[in-house]
PDB file of C-alpha atoms in Angstrom:
ATOM      1  CA  MET A  67      22.009 -28.513-100.463  1.00 76.00           C
ATOM      2  CA  THR A  68      23.489 -26.385 -97.391  1.00 78.00           C
ATOM      3  CA  ILE A  69      25.942 -23.604 -97.126  1.00 84.00           C
ATOM      4  CA  GLN A  70      27.539 -21.510 -94.964  1.00 85.00           C
ATOM      5  CA  MET A  71      26.520 -17.802 -95.277  1.00 92.00           C
ATOM      6  CA  ASN A  72      27.781 -16.549 -91.626  1.00 91.00           C
ATOM      7  CA  GLY A  73      28.403 -12.795 -91.721  1.00 91.00           C
ATOM      8  CA  LYS A  74      26.737 -12.297 -95.470  1.00 98.00           C
ATOM      9  CA  ILE A  75      24.196  -9.652 -95.980  1.00 99.00           C
ATOM     10  CA  ALA A  76      21.019 -10.807 -98.139  1.00 99.00           C
ATOM     11  CA  ILE A  77      18.684  -8.811 -99.624  1.00 99.00           C
ATOM     12  CA  VAL A  78      15.565 -10.183-100.736  1.00 99.00           C
ATOM     13  CA  THR A  79      12.814  -8.374-102.761  1.00 99.00           C
ATOM     14  CA  GLY A  80       9.128  -9.304-102.847  1.00 98.00           C
ATOM     15  CA  ALA A  81      10.202 -11.309 -99.810  1.00 98.00           C
ATOM     16  CA  GLY A  82       6.352 -11.203 -98.183  1.00 97.00           C
ATOM     17  CA  GLY A  83       5.262 -13.931-100.808  1.00 95.00           C
ATOM     18  CA  THR A  84       4.910 -17.412-100.773  1.00 95.00           C
ATOM     19  CA  LEU A  85       8.365 -18.428-102.991  1.00 96.00           C
ATOM     20  CA  CYS A  86      10.435 -15.692-101.710  1.00 98.00           C
ATOM     21  CA  SER A  87       9.738 -15.596 -97.604  1.00 98.00           C
ATOM     22  CA  GLU A  88      10.823 -19.394 -97.883  1.00 98.00           C
ATOM     23  CA  MET A  89      14.230 -17.989 -99.856  1.00 98.00           C
ATOM     24  CA  ALA A  90      14.704 -15.613 -96.878  1.00 99.00           C
ATOM     25  CA  ARG A  91      13.781 -18.270 -94.543  1.00 98.00           C
ATOM     26  CA  ASN A  92      16.573 -20.377 -95.916  1.00 98.00           C
ATOM     27  CA  LEU A  93      19.075 -17.417 -95.946  1.00 98.00           C
ATOM     28  CA  ALA A  94      18.465 -16.820 -92.693  1.00 98.00           C
ATOM     29  CA  GLN A  95      18.781 -20.478 -91.546  1.00 97.00           C
ATOM     30  CA  GLN A  96      22.328 -20.544 -92.825  1.00 96.00           C
ATOM     31  CA  GLY A  97      23.573 -17.488 -91.293  1.00 97.00           C
ATOM     32  CA  ALA A  98      22.958 -14.774 -93.521  1.00 98.00           C
ATOM     33  CA  LYS A  99      21.640 -11.487 -92.178  1.00 99.00           C
ATOM     34  CA  VAL A 100      18.226 -11.050 -94.536  1.00 99.00           C
ATOM     35  CA  ALA A 101      16.766  -7.643 -95.691  1.00 99.00           C
ATOM     36  CA  LEU A 102      13.269  -8.012 -96.502  1.00 99.00           C
ATOM     37  CA  ILE A 103      11.945  -5.779 -99.111  1.00 99.00           C
ATOM     38  CA  GLY A 104       8.107  -5.512-100.385  1.00 98.00           C
ATOM     39  CA  ARG A 105       5.458  -2.602-100.461  1.00 97.00           C
ATOM     40  CA  ASN A 106       3.258  -4.717 -97.779  1.00 97.00           C
ATOM     41  CA  LEU A 107       5.304  -4.334 -94.580  1.00 98.00           C
ATOM     42  CA  GLU A 108       2.703  -6.456 -92.468  1.00 98.00           C
ATOM     43  CA  LYS A 109       3.855  -9.655 -94.753  1.00 98.00           C
ATOM     44  CA  LEU A 110       7.252  -8.642 -94.640  1.00 99.00           C
ATOM     45  CA  LYS A 111       6.883  -8.332 -90.605  1.00 99.00           C
ATOM     46  CA  LYS A 112       5.403 -11.733 -90.559  1.00 98.00           C
ATOM     47  CA  VAL A 113       8.606 -13.310 -91.788  1.00 99.00           C
ATOM     48  CA  GLU A 114      10.665 -11.252 -90.134  1.00 99.00           C
ATOM     49  CA  GLN A 115       9.035 -12.758 -87.022  1.00 99.00           C
ATOM     50  CA  GLU A 116       9.551 -16.271 -88.108  1.00 98.00           C
ATOM     51  CA  ILE A 117      13.418 -15.416 -88.776  1.00 99.00           C
ATOM     52  CA  THR A 118      14.024 -13.877 -85.657  1.00 98.00           C
ATOM     53  CA  LYS A 119      12.295 -16.591 -83.602  1.00 98.00           C
ATOM     54  CA  ASN A 120      14.301 -19.253 -84.905  1.00 98.00           C
ATOM     55  CA  GLY A 121      17.898 -17.182 -84.065  1.00 98.00           C
ATOM     56  CA  GLY A 122      18.148 -15.673 -87.500  1.00 98.00           C
ATOM     57  CA  ALA A 123      18.451 -11.864 -88.188  1.00 98.00           C
ATOM     58  CA  ALA A 124      16.168  -9.922 -90.357  1.00 99.00           C
ATOM     59  CA  ILE A 125      14.723  -6.422 -91.018  1.00 99.00           C
ATOM     60  CA  SER A 126      11.569  -5.383 -93.113  1.00 99.00           C
ATOM     61  CA  VAL A 127      12.004  -2.591 -95.090  1.00 99.00           C
ATOM     62  CA  SER A 128       8.962  -1.213 -97.026  1.00 98.00           C
ATOM     63  CA  ALA A 129       9.567  -0.055-100.613  1.00 99.00           C
ATOM     64  CA  ASP A 130       8.431  -0.143-104.249  1.00 98.00           C
ATOM     65  CA  VAL A 131      11.260  -1.720-106.151  1.00 99.00           C
ATOM     66  CA  THR A 132      10.014   0.386-109.329  1.00 98.00           C
ATOM     67  CA  ASP A 133      10.496   3.674-107.536  1.00 99.00           C
ATOM     68  CA  GLN A 134      14.348   4.201-107.403  1.00 99.00           C
ATOM     69  CA  SER A 135      14.425   6.783-104.758  1.00 99.00           C
ATOM     70  CA  GLN A 136      12.493   4.413-102.332  1.00 99.00           C
ATOM     71  CA  VAL A 137      15.178   1.435-103.050  1.00 99.00           C
ATOM     72  CA  GLU A 138      17.978   4.109-102.476  1.00 99.00           C
ATOM     73  CA  ALA A 139      16.207   4.848 -99.026  1.00 99.00           C
ATOM     74  CA  ALA A 140      15.962   1.224 -98.263  1.00 99.00           C
ATOM     75  CA  ARG A 141      19.681   0.801 -99.252  1.00 99.00           C
ATOM     76  CA  MET A 142      20.822   3.465 -96.357  1.00 99.00           C
ATOM     77  CA  THR A 143      18.243   1.291 -93.722  1.00 99.00           C
ATOM     78  CA  ILE A 144      19.861  -1.944 -94.830  1.00 99.00           C
ATOM     79  CA  ILE A 145      23.593  -0.308 -94.867  1.00 99.00           C
ATOM     80  CA  ASN A 146      23.032   1.125 -91.332  1.00 99.00           C
ATOM     81  CA  THR A 147      21.627  -1.984 -89.401  1.00 99.00           C
ATOM     82  CA  PHE A 148      23.419  -4.811 -91.298  1.00 99.00           C
ATOM     83  CA  GLY A 149      25.880  -3.438 -93.688  1.00 98.00           C
ATOM     84  CA  PHE A 150      26.602  -3.861 -97.883  1.00 99.00           C
ATOM     85  CA  CYS A 151      24.887  -6.287 -99.603  1.00 99.00           C
ATOM     86  CA  ASP A 152      26.545  -9.458-100.682  1.00 99.00           C
ATOM     87  CA  ILE A 153      23.727 -11.343-102.219  1.00 99.00           C
ATOM     88  CA  LEU A 154      20.589 -10.051-104.042  1.00 99.00           C
ATOM     89  CA  ILE A 155      17.647 -11.942-104.865  1.00 99.00           C
ATOM     90  CA  ASN A 156      14.795 -10.123-106.933  1.00 99.00           C
ATOM     91  CA  GLY A 157      11.819 -11.658-106.393  1.00 98.00           C
ATOM     92  CA  ALA A 158       9.232  -9.014-106.740  1.00 97.00           C
ATOM     93  CA  GLY A 159       7.025  -9.105-109.405  1.00 96.00           C
ATOM     94  CA  GLY A 160       3.550 -10.427-110.401  1.00 94.00           C
ATOM     95  CA  ASN A 161       0.267  -9.977-112.396  1.00 94.00           C
ATOM     96  CA  GLN A 162      -2.722  -8.171-112.627  1.00 94.00           C
ATOM     97  CA  PRO A 163      -6.206  -9.311-113.916  1.00 92.00           C
ATOM     98  CA  ASP A 164      -6.842  -6.361-116.022  1.00 95.00           C
ATOM     99  CA  ALA A 165      -3.665  -7.233-117.891  1.00 97.00           C
ATOM    100  CA  VAL A 166      -4.641 -11.236-118.425  1.00 96.00           C
ATOM    101  CA  THR A 167      -7.093 -12.512-120.893  1.00 97.00           C
ATOM    102  CA  THR A 168      -9.860 -14.884-120.028  1.00 93.00           C
ATOM    103  CA  ILE A 169      -9.537 -16.344-123.650  1.00 95.00           C
ATOM    104  CA  SER A 170      -6.379 -18.120-125.212  1.00 95.00           C
ATOM    105  CA  GLU A 171      -7.324 -16.911-128.842  1.00 96.00           C
ATOM    106  CA  PHE A 172      -9.004 -13.983-130.677  1.00 96.00           C
ATOM    107  CA  ASN A 173     -12.865 -14.348-130.274  1.00 91.00           C
ATOM    108  CA  ASP A 174     -15.332 -12.026-132.301  1.00 92.00           C
ATOM    109  CA  GLU A 175     -17.067 -11.446-129.025  1.00 90.00           C
ATOM    110  CA  GLU A 176     -14.515  -9.366-127.454  1.00 92.00           C
ATOM    111  CA  LEU A 177     -14.894  -6.445-130.153  1.00 92.00           C
ATOM    112  CA  ASN A 178     -18.598  -6.268-128.750  1.00 86.00           C
ATOM    113  CA  GLN A 179     -17.177  -5.816-124.848  1.00 77.00           C
ATOM    114  CA  GLU A 180     -19.512  -8.987-124.191  1.00 68.00           C
ATOM    115  CA  LYS A 181     -19.685  -9.557-120.331  1.00 72.00           C
ATOM    116  CA  GLY A 182     -17.471 -12.361-119.247  1.00 79.00           C
ATOM    117  CA  ILE A 183     -15.075 -12.046-121.912  1.00 91.00           C
ATOM    118  CA  ARG A 184     -11.655  -9.960-121.800  1.00 95.00           C
ATOM    119  CA  GLY A 185      -9.390 -10.737-125.013  1.00 96.00           C
ATOM    120  CA  PHE A 186      -6.574  -8.692-125.775  1.00 97.00           C
ATOM    121  CA  PHE A 187      -8.605  -5.784-126.928  1.00 96.00           C
ATOM    122  CA  ASN A 188      -9.820  -5.191-123.794  1.00 95.00           C
ATOM    123  CA  LEU A 189      -7.557  -5.267-121.931  1.00 97.00           C
ATOM    124  CA  SER A 190      -6.343  -2.193-119.810  1.00 96.00           C
ATOM    125  CA  MET A 191      -3.152  -1.222-121.456  1.00 98.00           C
ATOM    126  CA  GLU A 192      -2.080   0.822-118.358  1.00 98.00           C
ATOM    127  CA  LYS A 193      -1.928  -2.251-116.386  1.00 98.00           C
ATOM    128  CA  PHE A 194      -0.290  -4.011-119.126  1.00 98.00           C
ATOM    129  CA  SER A 195       2.659  -1.495-118.728  1.00 98.00           C
ATOM    130  CA  ASN A 196       2.083  -1.572-115.229  1.00 98.00           C
ATOM    131  CA  VAL A 197       2.749  -5.408-115.260  1.00 98.00           C
ATOM    132  CA  ILE A 198       6.033  -5.065-117.590  1.00 98.00           C
ATOM    133  CA  GLU A 199       7.441  -2.327-115.185  1.00 98.00           C
ATOM    134  CA  THR A 200       6.858  -4.158-112.232  1.00 98.00           C
ATOM    135  CA  ASN A 201       8.364  -7.131-113.383  1.00 98.00           C
ATOM    136  CA  THR A 202      11.392  -5.807-115.472  1.00 99.00           C
ATOM    137  CA  MET A 203      12.186  -2.554-113.619  1.00 99.00           C
ATOM    138  CA  GLY A 204      11.462  -3.791-110.475  1.00 99.00           C
ATOM    139  CA  THR A 205      14.429  -6.294-111.438  1.00 99.00           C
ATOM    140  CA  VAL A 206      16.912  -3.698-112.794  1.00 99.00           C
ATOM    141  CA  ILE A 207      16.193  -0.972-110.071  1.00 99.00           C
ATOM    142  CA  PRO A 208      17.430  -3.096-107.484  1.00 99.00           C
ATOM    143  CA  CYS A 209      20.695  -4.357-109.547  1.00 99.00           C
ATOM    144  CA  PHE A 210      20.952  -0.521-110.238  1.00 99.00           C
ATOM    145  CA  VAL A 211      21.210   0.503-106.685  1.00 99.00           C
ATOM    146  CA  PHE A 212      22.667  -2.856-104.722  1.00 99.00           C
ATOM    147  CA  GLY A 213      25.288  -3.844-107.217  1.00 99.00           C
ATOM    148  CA  LYS A 214      27.016  -0.785-107.164  1.00 99.00           C
ATOM    149  CA  ASP A 215      28.335  -1.807-103.568  1.00 98.00           C
ATOM    150  CA  MET A 216      29.056  -5.014-105.041  1.00 99.00           C
ATOM    151  CA  ALA A 217      30.946  -3.502-107.988  1.00 99.00           C
ATOM    152  CA  GLU A 218      32.961  -1.390-105.248  1.00 99.00           C
ATOM    153  CA  LYS A 219      33.762  -4.379-103.194  1.00 98.00           C
ATOM    154  CA  LYS A 220      34.378  -6.364-106.138  1.00 99.00           C
ATOM    155  CA  SER A 221      32.452  -9.036-104.982  1.00 98.00           C
ATOM    156  CA  GLY A 222      28.168 -10.265-105.054  1.00 99.00           C
ATOM    157  CA  VAL A 223      25.536 -12.508-106.311  1.00 99.00           C
ATOM    158  CA  ILE A 224      22.486 -11.714-108.031  1.00 99.00           C
ATOM    159  CA  ILE A 225      19.562 -14.191-108.701  1.00 99.00           C
ATOM    160  CA  ASN A 226      16.543 -13.114-110.769  1.00 99.00           C
ATOM    161  CA  ILE A 227      13.456 -14.740-111.213  1.00 99.00           C
ATOM    162  CA  ALA A 228      12.476 -15.695-114.353  1.00 98.00           C
ATOM    163  CA  SER A 229       9.614 -17.821-115.405  1.00 98.00           C
ATOM    164  CA  MET A 230       8.223 -20.661-117.824  1.00 97.00           C
ATOM    165  CA  ASN A 231       7.316 -17.577-120.073  1.00 96.00           C
ATOM    166  CA  SER A 232      10.868 -16.634-120.447  1.00 98.00           C
ATOM    167  CA  PHE A 233      11.951 -19.599-122.613  1.00 97.00           C
ATOM    168  CA  ARG A 234       7.964 -19.576-124.321  1.00 94.00           C
ATOM    169  CA  PRO A 235       4.873 -17.543-124.379  1.00 95.00           C
ATOM    170  CA  LEU A 236       2.045 -19.170-122.135  1.00 94.00           C
ATOM    171  CA  SER A 237      -1.501 -18.033-122.862  1.00 95.00           C
ATOM    172  CA  ARG A 238      -3.276 -15.325-121.565  1.00 95.00           C
ATOM    173  CA  VAL A 239      -0.525 -13.693-119.629  1.00 97.00           C
ATOM    174  CA  GLY A 240       1.235 -11.598-122.654  1.00 98.00           C
ATOM    175  CA  ALA A 241       2.406  -8.622-120.268  1.00 98.00           C
ATOM    176  CA  TYR A 242       3.873 -11.321-117.804  1.00 98.00           C
ATOM    177  CA  GLY A 243       5.256 -13.282-120.152  1.00 98.00           C
ATOM    178  CA  MET A 244       6.887 -10.422-122.213  1.00 98.00           C
ATOM    179  CA  ALA A 245       8.469  -9.084-119.094  1.00 99.00           C
ATOM    180  CA  LYS A 246      10.088 -12.662-118.146  1.00 99.00           C
ATOM    181  CA  ALA A 247      11.341 -12.874-121.296  1.00 98.00           C
ATOM    182  CA  GLY A 248      13.033  -9.784-120.723  1.00 99.00           C
ATOM    183  CA  ILE A 249      14.206 -11.030-117.311  1.00 99.00           C
ATOM    184  CA  MET A 250      16.463 -13.921-119.107  1.00 99.00           C
ATOM    185  CA  ASN A 251      17.676 -11.256-121.287  1.00 99.00           C
ATOM    186  CA  PHE A 252      19.103  -8.691-118.670  1.00 99.00           C
ATOM    187  CA  THR A 253      20.200 -11.434-116.770  1.00 99.00           C
ATOM    188  CA  GLN A 254      22.748 -12.505-119.252  1.00 99.00           C
ATOM    189  CA  TRP A 255      23.679  -9.005-120.338  1.00 99.00           C
ATOM    190  CA  LEU A 256      24.074  -8.246-116.787  1.00 99.00           C
ATOM    191  CA  ALA A 257      26.489 -11.059-116.256  1.00 99.00           C
ATOM    192  CA  ALA A 258      28.447 -10.396-118.786  1.00 99.00           C
ATOM    193  CA  TYR A 259      28.722  -6.631-117.752  1.00 99.00           C
ATOM    194  CA  LEU A 260      29.515  -6.980-114.248  1.00 99.00           C
ATOM    195  CA  ALA A 261      32.041 -10.053-114.690  1.00 99.00           C
ATOM    196  CA  PRO A 262      35.324  -8.053-114.723  1.00 99.00           C
ATOM    197  CA  ALA A 263      33.629  -6.804-110.915  1.00 99.00           C
ATOM    198  CA  ASN A 264      33.500 -10.442-109.826  1.00 99.00           C
ATOM    199  CA  ILE A 265      29.559 -10.478-109.389  1.00 99.00           C
ATOM    200  CA  ARG A 266      27.817 -13.430-110.947  1.00 99.00           C
ATOM    201  CA  VAL A 267      24.392 -12.896-112.128  1.00 99.00           C
ATOM    202  CA  ASN A 268      22.148 -15.935-112.691  1.00 99.00           C
ATOM    203  CA  ALA A 269      18.129 -16.420-112.644  1.00 99.00           C
ATOM    204  CA  ILE A 270      16.159 -19.421-111.794  1.00 99.00           C
ATOM    205  CA  ALA A 271      12.703 -20.008-113.430  1.00 99.00           C
ATOM    206  CA  PRO A 272       9.886 -21.678-111.180  1.00 98.00           C
ATOM    207  CA  GLY A 273       7.420 -23.841-113.258  1.00 97.00           C
ATOM    208  CA  PHE A 274       4.252 -23.606-111.446  1.00 96.00           C
ATOM    209  CA  PHE A 275       3.728 -23.358-107.619  1.00 94.00           C
ATOM    210  CA  LEU A 276       1.022 -22.585-105.829  1.00 89.00           C
ATOM    211  CA  ASN A 277       0.611 -19.644-103.883  1.00 82.00           C
ATOM    212  CA  GLU A 278      -2.590 -17.432-102.704  1.00 77.00           C
ATOM    213  CA  ARG A 279      -3.457 -16.402-106.130  1.00 76.00           C
ATOM    214  CA  SER A 280      -2.485 -19.120-108.497  1.00 82.00           C
ATOM    215  CA  THR A 281      -4.441 -21.439-105.929  1.00 86.00           C
ATOM    216  CA  LYS A 282      -7.649 -19.586-106.818  1.00 81.00           C
ATOM    217  CA  LEU A 283      -6.772 -19.991-110.232  1.00 81.00           C
ATOM    218  CA  LEU A 284      -5.617 -23.471-110.674  1.00 92.00           C
ATOM    219  CA  THR A 285      -7.579 -25.576-108.177  1.00 91.00           C
ATOM    220  CA  THR A 286     -10.870 -26.156-106.882  1.00 91.00           C
ATOM    221  CA  PRO A 287     -12.385 -25.978-103.641  1.00 90.00           C
ATOM    222  CA  ASP A 288     -12.986 -29.756-103.588  1.00 90.00           C
ATOM    223  CA  GLY A 289      -8.794 -29.936-104.196  1.00 86.00           C
ATOM    224  CA  GLY A 290      -9.382 -30.536-108.098  1.00 91.00           C
ATOM    225  CA  PHE A 291      -7.651 -28.875-110.893  1.00 93.00           C
ATOM    226  CA  THR A 292      -9.172 -25.629-112.706  1.00 92.00           C
ATOM    227  CA  GLU A 293      -9.383 -26.657-116.761  1.00 91.00           C
ATOM    228  CA  ARG A 294      -6.235 -24.324-116.784  1.00 92.00           C
ATOM    229  CA  GLY A 295      -4.617 -26.438-113.529  1.00 94.00           C
ATOM    230  CA  GLY A 296      -5.375 -29.619-115.571  1.00 95.00           C
ATOM    231  CA  ASN A 297      -3.436 -28.689-118.323  1.00 93.00           C
ATOM    232  CA  ILE A 298      -0.309 -27.633-116.435  1.00 94.00           C
ATOM    233  CA  ILE A 299      -0.956 -30.968-114.877  1.00 96.00           C
ATOM    234  CA  ARG A 300      -0.711 -32.765-117.640  1.00 95.00           C
ATOM    235  CA  GLN A 301       2.135 -30.656-119.013  1.00 95.00           C
ATOM    236  CA  THR A 302       4.381 -31.510-116.447  1.00 96.00           C
ATOM    237  CA  PRO A 303       5.930 -34.857-116.469  1.00 96.00           C
ATOM    238  CA  LEU A 304       6.244 -34.905-112.532  1.00 97.00           C
ATOM    239  CA  LYS A 305       2.523 -34.640-112.597  1.00 96.00           C
ATOM    240  CA  ARG A 306       2.344 -32.238-109.876  1.00 96.00           C
ATOM    241  CA  PHE A 307       2.880 -28.272-108.338  1.00 96.00           C
ATOM    242  CA  GLY A 308       6.210 -27.471-107.128  1.00 96.00           C
ATOM    243  CA  LYS A 309       7.015 -26.868-103.595  1.00 95.00           C
ATOM    244  CA  ALA A 310       8.317 -23.628-102.400  1.00 95.00           C
ATOM    245  CA  SER A 311      11.224 -25.506-100.559  1.00 96.00           C
ATOM    246  CA  GLU A 312      12.066 -27.172-103.869  1.00 97.00           C
ATOM    247  CA  LEU A 313      13.664 -23.889-105.254  1.00 98.00           C
ATOM    248  CA  ILE A 314      16.215 -23.914-102.262  1.00 98.00           C
ATOM    249  CA  GLY A 315      18.388 -26.266-103.691  1.00 97.00           C
ATOM    250  CA  CYS A 316      19.111 -24.673-106.681  1.00 98.00           C
ATOM    251  CA  ILE A 317      19.322 -20.948-104.961  1.00 98.00           C
ATOM    252  CA  ASN A 318      21.910 -22.519-102.543  1.00 98.00           C
ATOM    253  CA  TRP A 319      23.779 -23.585-105.480  1.00 98.00           C
ATOM    254  CA  LEU A 320      24.026 -20.455-107.405  1.00 98.00           C
ATOM    255  CA  ILE A 321      24.813 -18.636-104.241  1.00 98.00           C
ATOM    256  CA  ASP A 322      27.862 -20.924-103.166  1.00 98.00           C
ATOM    257  CA  ASP A 323      31.121 -19.626-105.243  1.00 96.00           C
ATOM    258  CA  GLU A 324      33.025 -22.684-104.354  1.00 96.00           C
ATOM    259  CA  ALA A 325      30.230 -25.087-106.070  1.00 97.00           C
ATOM    260  CA  ALA A 326      28.996 -22.448-108.494  1.00 98.00           C
ATOM    261  CA  GLY A 327      32.005 -19.814-108.718  1.00 98.00           C
ATOM    262  CA  PHE A 328      31.968 -20.545-112.758  1.00 99.00           C
ATOM    263  CA  VAL A 329      28.061 -20.253-113.314  1.00 99.00           C
ATOM    264  CA  THR A 330      26.915 -16.852-114.538  1.00 99.00           C
ATOM    265  CA  GLY A 331      24.467 -15.740-117.304  1.00 99.00           C
ATOM    266  CA  ILE A 332      22.230 -18.795-117.048  1.00 99.00           C
ATOM    267  CA  THR A 333      18.611 -19.180-116.338  1.00 99.00           C
ATOM    268  CA  ILE A 334      17.633 -22.589-114.723  1.00 99.00           C
ATOM    269  CA  PRO A 335      14.116 -23.915-114.891  1.00 98.00           C
ATOM    270  CA  VAL A 336      12.977 -25.459-111.886  1.00 98.00           C
ATOM    271  CA  ASP A 337       9.688 -26.864-113.314  1.00 98.00           C
ATOM    272  CA  GLY A 338       8.983 -30.704-112.565  1.00 97.00           C
ATOM    273  CA  GLY A 339       9.944 -31.112-116.798  1.00 98.00           C
ATOM    274  CA  PHE A 340       7.591 -28.734-117.870  1.00 97.00           C
ATOM    275  CA  LEU A 341       9.443 -27.287-120.449  1.00 97.00           C
ATOM    276  CA  ALA A 342      10.976 -30.492-121.509  1.00 96.00           C
ATOM    277  CA  ASP A 343       7.552 -32.180-122.411  1.00 91.00           C
ATOM    278  CA  SER A 344       6.261 -30.952-126.190  1.00 79.00           C
ATOM    279  CA  GLY A 345       2.914 -32.157-125.408  1.00 78.00           C
ATOM    280  CA  ILE A 346       2.539 -34.280-128.238  1.00 71.00           C
TER     281      ILE A 346
END
């Protein structure tokens, strides 16, 4: 699905990543002026160059989306360059190894700090908290900063990035799952709150897509799957991982006021059927 976004100003956070860079390129291809926000300016610049090389308009703005002052500064840069935000995609997020267990259920060995085992009681609570903050406040703050401009002009579209964890907990990733469950709830709350301002708020919940980090966790050097990767494929009816480009149709539909003008407050799985399979 393609739509016309000529003259629209789109902001994508986490735009240096595999999925969100694809979203940013898509927005630019359809005529939007795209502001790329993230902490890694080098990655953002690479995406920006790809967009401008193909005739699109983009700027890179380095900012930590959990820091309100940095997001406020990014807002001013974007306004001075392009104008006020019409479309906001909150893609910044992620996980940290020290907030992830290496086992799926309690094992007495974790109490003894055995090497090679990282259970819940071995996790870094600082990192656990960081994951929650990055994935929750990293969405809330951009909504707070850019949503106000949308409210003043009585139009706008916000798309948050949820997860399979939003619907049910997955093993090993307690902090990430907790945060993403919160994103789905926040999306519903904000959609109802901003409806009088004619702002639609929705989320997509990607299933399992390969990026630089997940490739190492889910695949082997010979092209096979790790144990966890194999489990995911078995649980996914389409029997493969998703491609970043396969999120675009859903994103475009949610943005299009004619196609989805009566759609707000929903979280759409794009997961190859993962949530539809009980595993039995």
